[in-house]
Tab-separated table of C-alpha atoms in Angstrom:
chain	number	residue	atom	x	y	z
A	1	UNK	CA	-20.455	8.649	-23.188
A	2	UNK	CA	-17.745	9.193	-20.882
A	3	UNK	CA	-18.466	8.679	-17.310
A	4	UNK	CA	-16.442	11.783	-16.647
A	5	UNK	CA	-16.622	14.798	-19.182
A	6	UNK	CA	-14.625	18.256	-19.464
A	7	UNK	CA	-14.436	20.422	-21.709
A	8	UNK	CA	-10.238	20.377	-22.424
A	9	UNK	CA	-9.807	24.199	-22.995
A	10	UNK	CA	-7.343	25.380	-23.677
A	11	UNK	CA	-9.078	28.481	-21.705
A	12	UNK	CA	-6.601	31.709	-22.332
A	13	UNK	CA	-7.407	34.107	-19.680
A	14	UNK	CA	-5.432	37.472	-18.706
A	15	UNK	CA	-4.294	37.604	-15.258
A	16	UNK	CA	-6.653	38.612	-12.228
A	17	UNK	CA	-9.844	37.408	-14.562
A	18	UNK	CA	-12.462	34.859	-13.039
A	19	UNK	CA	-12.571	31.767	-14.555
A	20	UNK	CA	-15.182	28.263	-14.181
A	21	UNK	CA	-14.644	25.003	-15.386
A	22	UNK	CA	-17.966	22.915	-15.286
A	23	UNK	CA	-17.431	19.025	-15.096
A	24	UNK	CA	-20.295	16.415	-15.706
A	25	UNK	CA	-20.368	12.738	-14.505
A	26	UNK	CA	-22.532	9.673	-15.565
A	27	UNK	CA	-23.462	7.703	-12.425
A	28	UNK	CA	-26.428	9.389	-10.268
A	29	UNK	CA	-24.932	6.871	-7.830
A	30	UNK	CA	-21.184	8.894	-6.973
A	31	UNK	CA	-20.054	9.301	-3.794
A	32	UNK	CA	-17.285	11.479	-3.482
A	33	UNK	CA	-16.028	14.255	-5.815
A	34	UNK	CA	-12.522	16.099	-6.335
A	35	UNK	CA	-10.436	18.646	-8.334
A	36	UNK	CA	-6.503	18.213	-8.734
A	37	UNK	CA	-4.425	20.202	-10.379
A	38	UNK	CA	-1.968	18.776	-12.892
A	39	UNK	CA	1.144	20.532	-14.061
A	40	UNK	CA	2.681	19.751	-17.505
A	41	UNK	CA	4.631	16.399	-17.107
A	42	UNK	CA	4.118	16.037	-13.636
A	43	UNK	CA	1.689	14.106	-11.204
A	44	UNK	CA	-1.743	15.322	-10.297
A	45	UNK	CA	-2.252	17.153	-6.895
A	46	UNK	CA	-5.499	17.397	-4.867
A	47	UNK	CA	-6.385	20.945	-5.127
A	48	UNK	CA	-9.769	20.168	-3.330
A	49	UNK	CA	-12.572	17.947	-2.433
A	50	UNK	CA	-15.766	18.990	-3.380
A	51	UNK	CA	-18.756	19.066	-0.423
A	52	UNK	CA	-22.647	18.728	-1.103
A	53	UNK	CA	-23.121	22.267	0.124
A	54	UNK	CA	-20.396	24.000	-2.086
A	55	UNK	CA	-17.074	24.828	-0.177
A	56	UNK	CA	-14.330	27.587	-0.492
A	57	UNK	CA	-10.285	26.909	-0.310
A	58	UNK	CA	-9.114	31.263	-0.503
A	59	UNK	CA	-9.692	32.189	-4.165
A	60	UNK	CA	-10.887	28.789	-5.606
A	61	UNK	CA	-14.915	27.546	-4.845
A	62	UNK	CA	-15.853	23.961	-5.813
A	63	UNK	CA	-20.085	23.407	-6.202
A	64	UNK	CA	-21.922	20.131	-6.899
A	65	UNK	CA	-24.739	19.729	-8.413
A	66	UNK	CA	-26.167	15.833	-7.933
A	67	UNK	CA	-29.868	16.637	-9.833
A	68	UNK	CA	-27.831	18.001	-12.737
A	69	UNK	CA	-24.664	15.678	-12.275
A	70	UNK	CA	-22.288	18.302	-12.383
A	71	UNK	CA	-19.487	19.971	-10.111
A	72	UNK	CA	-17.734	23.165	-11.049
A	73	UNK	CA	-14.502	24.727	-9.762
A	74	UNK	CA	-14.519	28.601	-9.844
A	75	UNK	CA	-11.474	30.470	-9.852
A	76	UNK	CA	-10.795	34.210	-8.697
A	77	UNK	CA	-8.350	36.736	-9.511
A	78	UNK	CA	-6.213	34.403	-11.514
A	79	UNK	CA	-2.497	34.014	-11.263
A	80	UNK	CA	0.023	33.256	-13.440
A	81	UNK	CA	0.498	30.358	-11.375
A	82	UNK	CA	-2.640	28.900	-11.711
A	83	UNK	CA	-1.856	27.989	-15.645
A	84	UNK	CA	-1.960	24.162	-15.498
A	85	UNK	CA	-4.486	21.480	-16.657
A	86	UNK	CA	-7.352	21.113	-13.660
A	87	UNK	CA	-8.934	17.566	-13.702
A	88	UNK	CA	-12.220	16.425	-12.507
A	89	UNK	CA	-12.606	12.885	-10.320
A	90	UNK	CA	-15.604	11.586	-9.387
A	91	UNK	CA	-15.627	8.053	-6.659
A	92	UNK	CA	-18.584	5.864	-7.946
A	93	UNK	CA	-20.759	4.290	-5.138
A	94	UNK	CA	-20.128	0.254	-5.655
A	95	UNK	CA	-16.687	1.219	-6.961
A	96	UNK	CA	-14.818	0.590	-3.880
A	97	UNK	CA	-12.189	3.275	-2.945
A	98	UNK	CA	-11.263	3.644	-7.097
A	99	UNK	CA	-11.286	6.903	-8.577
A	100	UNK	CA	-12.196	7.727	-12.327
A	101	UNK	CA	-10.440	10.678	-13.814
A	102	UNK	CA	-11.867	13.329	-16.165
A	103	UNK	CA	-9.036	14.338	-19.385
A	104	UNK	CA	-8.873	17.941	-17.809
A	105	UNK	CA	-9.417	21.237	-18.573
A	106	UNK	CA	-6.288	23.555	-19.730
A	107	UNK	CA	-6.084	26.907	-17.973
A	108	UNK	CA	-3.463	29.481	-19.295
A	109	UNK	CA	-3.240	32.556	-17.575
A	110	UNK	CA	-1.471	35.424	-19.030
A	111	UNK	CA	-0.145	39.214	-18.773
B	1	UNK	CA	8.937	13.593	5.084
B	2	UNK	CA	5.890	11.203	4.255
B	3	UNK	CA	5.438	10.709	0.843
B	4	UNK	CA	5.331	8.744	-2.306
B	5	UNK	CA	8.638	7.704	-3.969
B	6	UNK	CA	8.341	6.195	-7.782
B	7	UNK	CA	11.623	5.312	-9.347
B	8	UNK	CA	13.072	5.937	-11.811
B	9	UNK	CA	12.271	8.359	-13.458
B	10	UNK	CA	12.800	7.834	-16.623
B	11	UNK	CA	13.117	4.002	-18.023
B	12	UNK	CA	13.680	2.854	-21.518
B	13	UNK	CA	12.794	-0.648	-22.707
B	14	UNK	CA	13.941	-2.951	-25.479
B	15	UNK	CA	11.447	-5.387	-27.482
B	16	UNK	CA	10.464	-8.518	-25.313
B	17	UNK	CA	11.633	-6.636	-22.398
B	18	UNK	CA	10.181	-7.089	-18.897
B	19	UNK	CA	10.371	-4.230	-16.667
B	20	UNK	CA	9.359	-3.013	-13.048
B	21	UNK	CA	8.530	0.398	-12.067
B	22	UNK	CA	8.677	1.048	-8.156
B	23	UNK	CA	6.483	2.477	-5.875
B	24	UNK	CA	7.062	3.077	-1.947
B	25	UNK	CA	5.065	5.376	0.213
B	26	UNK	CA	5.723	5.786	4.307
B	27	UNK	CA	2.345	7.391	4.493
B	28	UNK	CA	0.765	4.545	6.386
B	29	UNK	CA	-1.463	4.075	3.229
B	30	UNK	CA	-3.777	0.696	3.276
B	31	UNK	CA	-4.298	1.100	-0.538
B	32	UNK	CA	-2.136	1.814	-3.520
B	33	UNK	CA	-2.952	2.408	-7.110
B	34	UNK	CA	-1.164	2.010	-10.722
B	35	UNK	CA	-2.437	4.311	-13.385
B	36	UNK	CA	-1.056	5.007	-16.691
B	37	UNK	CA	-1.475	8.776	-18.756
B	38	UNK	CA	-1.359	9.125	-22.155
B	39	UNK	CA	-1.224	12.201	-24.087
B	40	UNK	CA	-4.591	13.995	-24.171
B	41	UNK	CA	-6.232	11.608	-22.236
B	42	UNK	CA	-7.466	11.128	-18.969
B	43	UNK	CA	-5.318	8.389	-16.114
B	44	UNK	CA	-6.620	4.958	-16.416
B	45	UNK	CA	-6.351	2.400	-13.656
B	46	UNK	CA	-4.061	-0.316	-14.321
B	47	UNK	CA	-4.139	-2.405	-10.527
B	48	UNK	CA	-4.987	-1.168	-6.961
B	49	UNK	CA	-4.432	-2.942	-3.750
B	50	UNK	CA	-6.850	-2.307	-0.760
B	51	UNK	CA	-4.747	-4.617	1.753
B	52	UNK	CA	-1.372	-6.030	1.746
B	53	UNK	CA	-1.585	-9.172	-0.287
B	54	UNK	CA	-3.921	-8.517	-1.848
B	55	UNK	CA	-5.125	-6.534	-5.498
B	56	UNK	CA	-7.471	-6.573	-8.439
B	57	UNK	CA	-7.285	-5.347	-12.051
B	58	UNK	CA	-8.260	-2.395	-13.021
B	59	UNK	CA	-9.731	-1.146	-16.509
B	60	UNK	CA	-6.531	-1.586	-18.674
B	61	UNK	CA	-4.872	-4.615	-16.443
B	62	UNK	CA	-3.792	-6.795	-19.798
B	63	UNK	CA	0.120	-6.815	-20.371
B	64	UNK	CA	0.654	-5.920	-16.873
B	65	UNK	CA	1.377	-7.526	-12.798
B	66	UNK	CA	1.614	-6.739	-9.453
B	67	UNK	CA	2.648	-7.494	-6.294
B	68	UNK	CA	1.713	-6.551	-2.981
B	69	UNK	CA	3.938	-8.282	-0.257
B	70	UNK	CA	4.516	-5.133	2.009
B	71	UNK	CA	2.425	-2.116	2.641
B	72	UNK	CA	4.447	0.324	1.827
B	73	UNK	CA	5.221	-1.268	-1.514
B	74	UNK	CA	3.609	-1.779	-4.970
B	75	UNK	CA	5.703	-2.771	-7.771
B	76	UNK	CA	4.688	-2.557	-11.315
B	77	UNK	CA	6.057	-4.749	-13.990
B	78	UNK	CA	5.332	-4.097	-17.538
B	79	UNK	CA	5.436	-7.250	-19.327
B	80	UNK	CA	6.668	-8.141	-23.058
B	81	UNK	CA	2.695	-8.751	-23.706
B	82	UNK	CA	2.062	-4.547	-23.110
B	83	UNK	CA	2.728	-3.896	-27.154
B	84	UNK	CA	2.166	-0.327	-26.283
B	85	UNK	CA	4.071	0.258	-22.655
B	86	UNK	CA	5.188	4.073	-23.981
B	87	UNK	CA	3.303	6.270	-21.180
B	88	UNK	CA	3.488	8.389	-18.134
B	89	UNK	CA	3.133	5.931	-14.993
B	90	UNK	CA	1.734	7.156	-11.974
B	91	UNK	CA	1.517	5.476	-8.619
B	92	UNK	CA	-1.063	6.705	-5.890
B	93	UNK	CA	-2.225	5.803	-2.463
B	94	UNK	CA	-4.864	6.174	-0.448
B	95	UNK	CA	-6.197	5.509	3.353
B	96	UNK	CA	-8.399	3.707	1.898
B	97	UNK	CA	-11.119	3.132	4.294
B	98	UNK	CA	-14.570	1.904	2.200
B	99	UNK	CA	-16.761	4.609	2.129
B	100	UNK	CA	-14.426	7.279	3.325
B	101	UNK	CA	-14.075	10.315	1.796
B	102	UNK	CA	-10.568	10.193	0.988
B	103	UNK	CA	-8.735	11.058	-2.170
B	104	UNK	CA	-5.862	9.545	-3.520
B	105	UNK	CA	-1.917	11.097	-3.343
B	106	UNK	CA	0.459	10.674	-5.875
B	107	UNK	CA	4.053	10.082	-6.509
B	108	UNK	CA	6.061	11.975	-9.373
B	109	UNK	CA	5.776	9.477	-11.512
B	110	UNK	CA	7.672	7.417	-14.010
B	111	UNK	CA	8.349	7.883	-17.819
B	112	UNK	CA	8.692	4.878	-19.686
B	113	UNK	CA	9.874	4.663	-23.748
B	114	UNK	CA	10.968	2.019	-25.877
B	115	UNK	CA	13.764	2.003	-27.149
């Protein structure tokens, strides 16, 4: 099993549609949890952290779930802009300041 | 502007080639990572440094070195022994207090082919 797992999509929504991506992780024992955004061919960007008590960044909300071991990014009135590939990251306790990567979900927002 | 500069871009190699990939950042970063992404997979850790001279291996270390004689640097080199070096490299950094909460920033990365 993957310590990271998401499901890769592609998901094909039409623009201004609500969309979640769920995320699951292996280790009870994580300590610090993420989404970036990745755009085809180019480097991953922090789109958020992701805070015990759920947080909000404008139309994207990021919840974690520790007893179920899962973290979810929800996303609001979608853009066209938002089409790119959204990756989970999850900072094990004991790992030291390393970071293991989920393989991303694909978002494609259309007309 | 702060920021994380990987070059070049693009970088071809011949068989029983070594090459380096560069990586500066002026982002007052203690740590610095080496991943590589292949298609339809996730990025695997290659090396990370948490202090100037010093690093460890990550998950995929074999065929590759590092070097870590300045901060702000954190040269790659792909050795002859990586028999499959054809991937997307990407070089990130970090604060990289232990414990803190802080993710990791990337640079734009570095395509590397063989020729």
């Amino acid at each position: 099993r993957k310590e990271v797992e998401q499901d890769p999509g592609p998901f094909n929504v039409p623009e201004g549609a609500t969309v979640a991506f769920n995320c699951t992780y292996s280790n009870s024992a994580s300590q610090s949890f993420f989404w970036y955004r990745q755009d085809c061919r180019k480097e991953p960007k922090l789109l958020m952290s992701v805070y015990s008590s759920g947080n909000e960044d404008g139309r994207f909300t990021a919840q974690l779930n520790r007893a179920s071991q899962y973290i979810s990014l929800l996303i609001r009135d979608s853009k066209l802009s938002d089409s790119a590939t959204y990756l989970c990251v999850v900072r094990f306790t004991g790992g030291g300041n390393k970071l293991t990567f989920g393989t991303g979900t694909q978002l494609k927002v259309e007309l | 502007d702060g920021g994380i500069t990987q070059s070049p871009k693009y970088l071809f190699r011949k068989e029983g080639q070594n090459v380096t990939l560069s990586c500066e950042q002026n982002l007052n970063h203690d740590a610095m990572y080496w991943y590589r992404q292949d298609p339809g997979q996730g990025l695997r850790l290659i090396y990370y440094s948490q202090i100037v001279n010093d690093f460890q291996k990550g998950d995929i270390a074999e065929g590759y070195s590092v070097s870590r004689e300045k901060k702000e640097s954190f040269p790659l080199t792909v050795t002859s022994a990586q028999k499959n070096p054809t991937a997307f490299y990407l070089c990130a950094s970090s604060i990289g207090n232990r414990g803190s909460n802080q993710p990791q920033h990337f640079g734009d990365g570095t395509r590397l082919s063989i020729l």
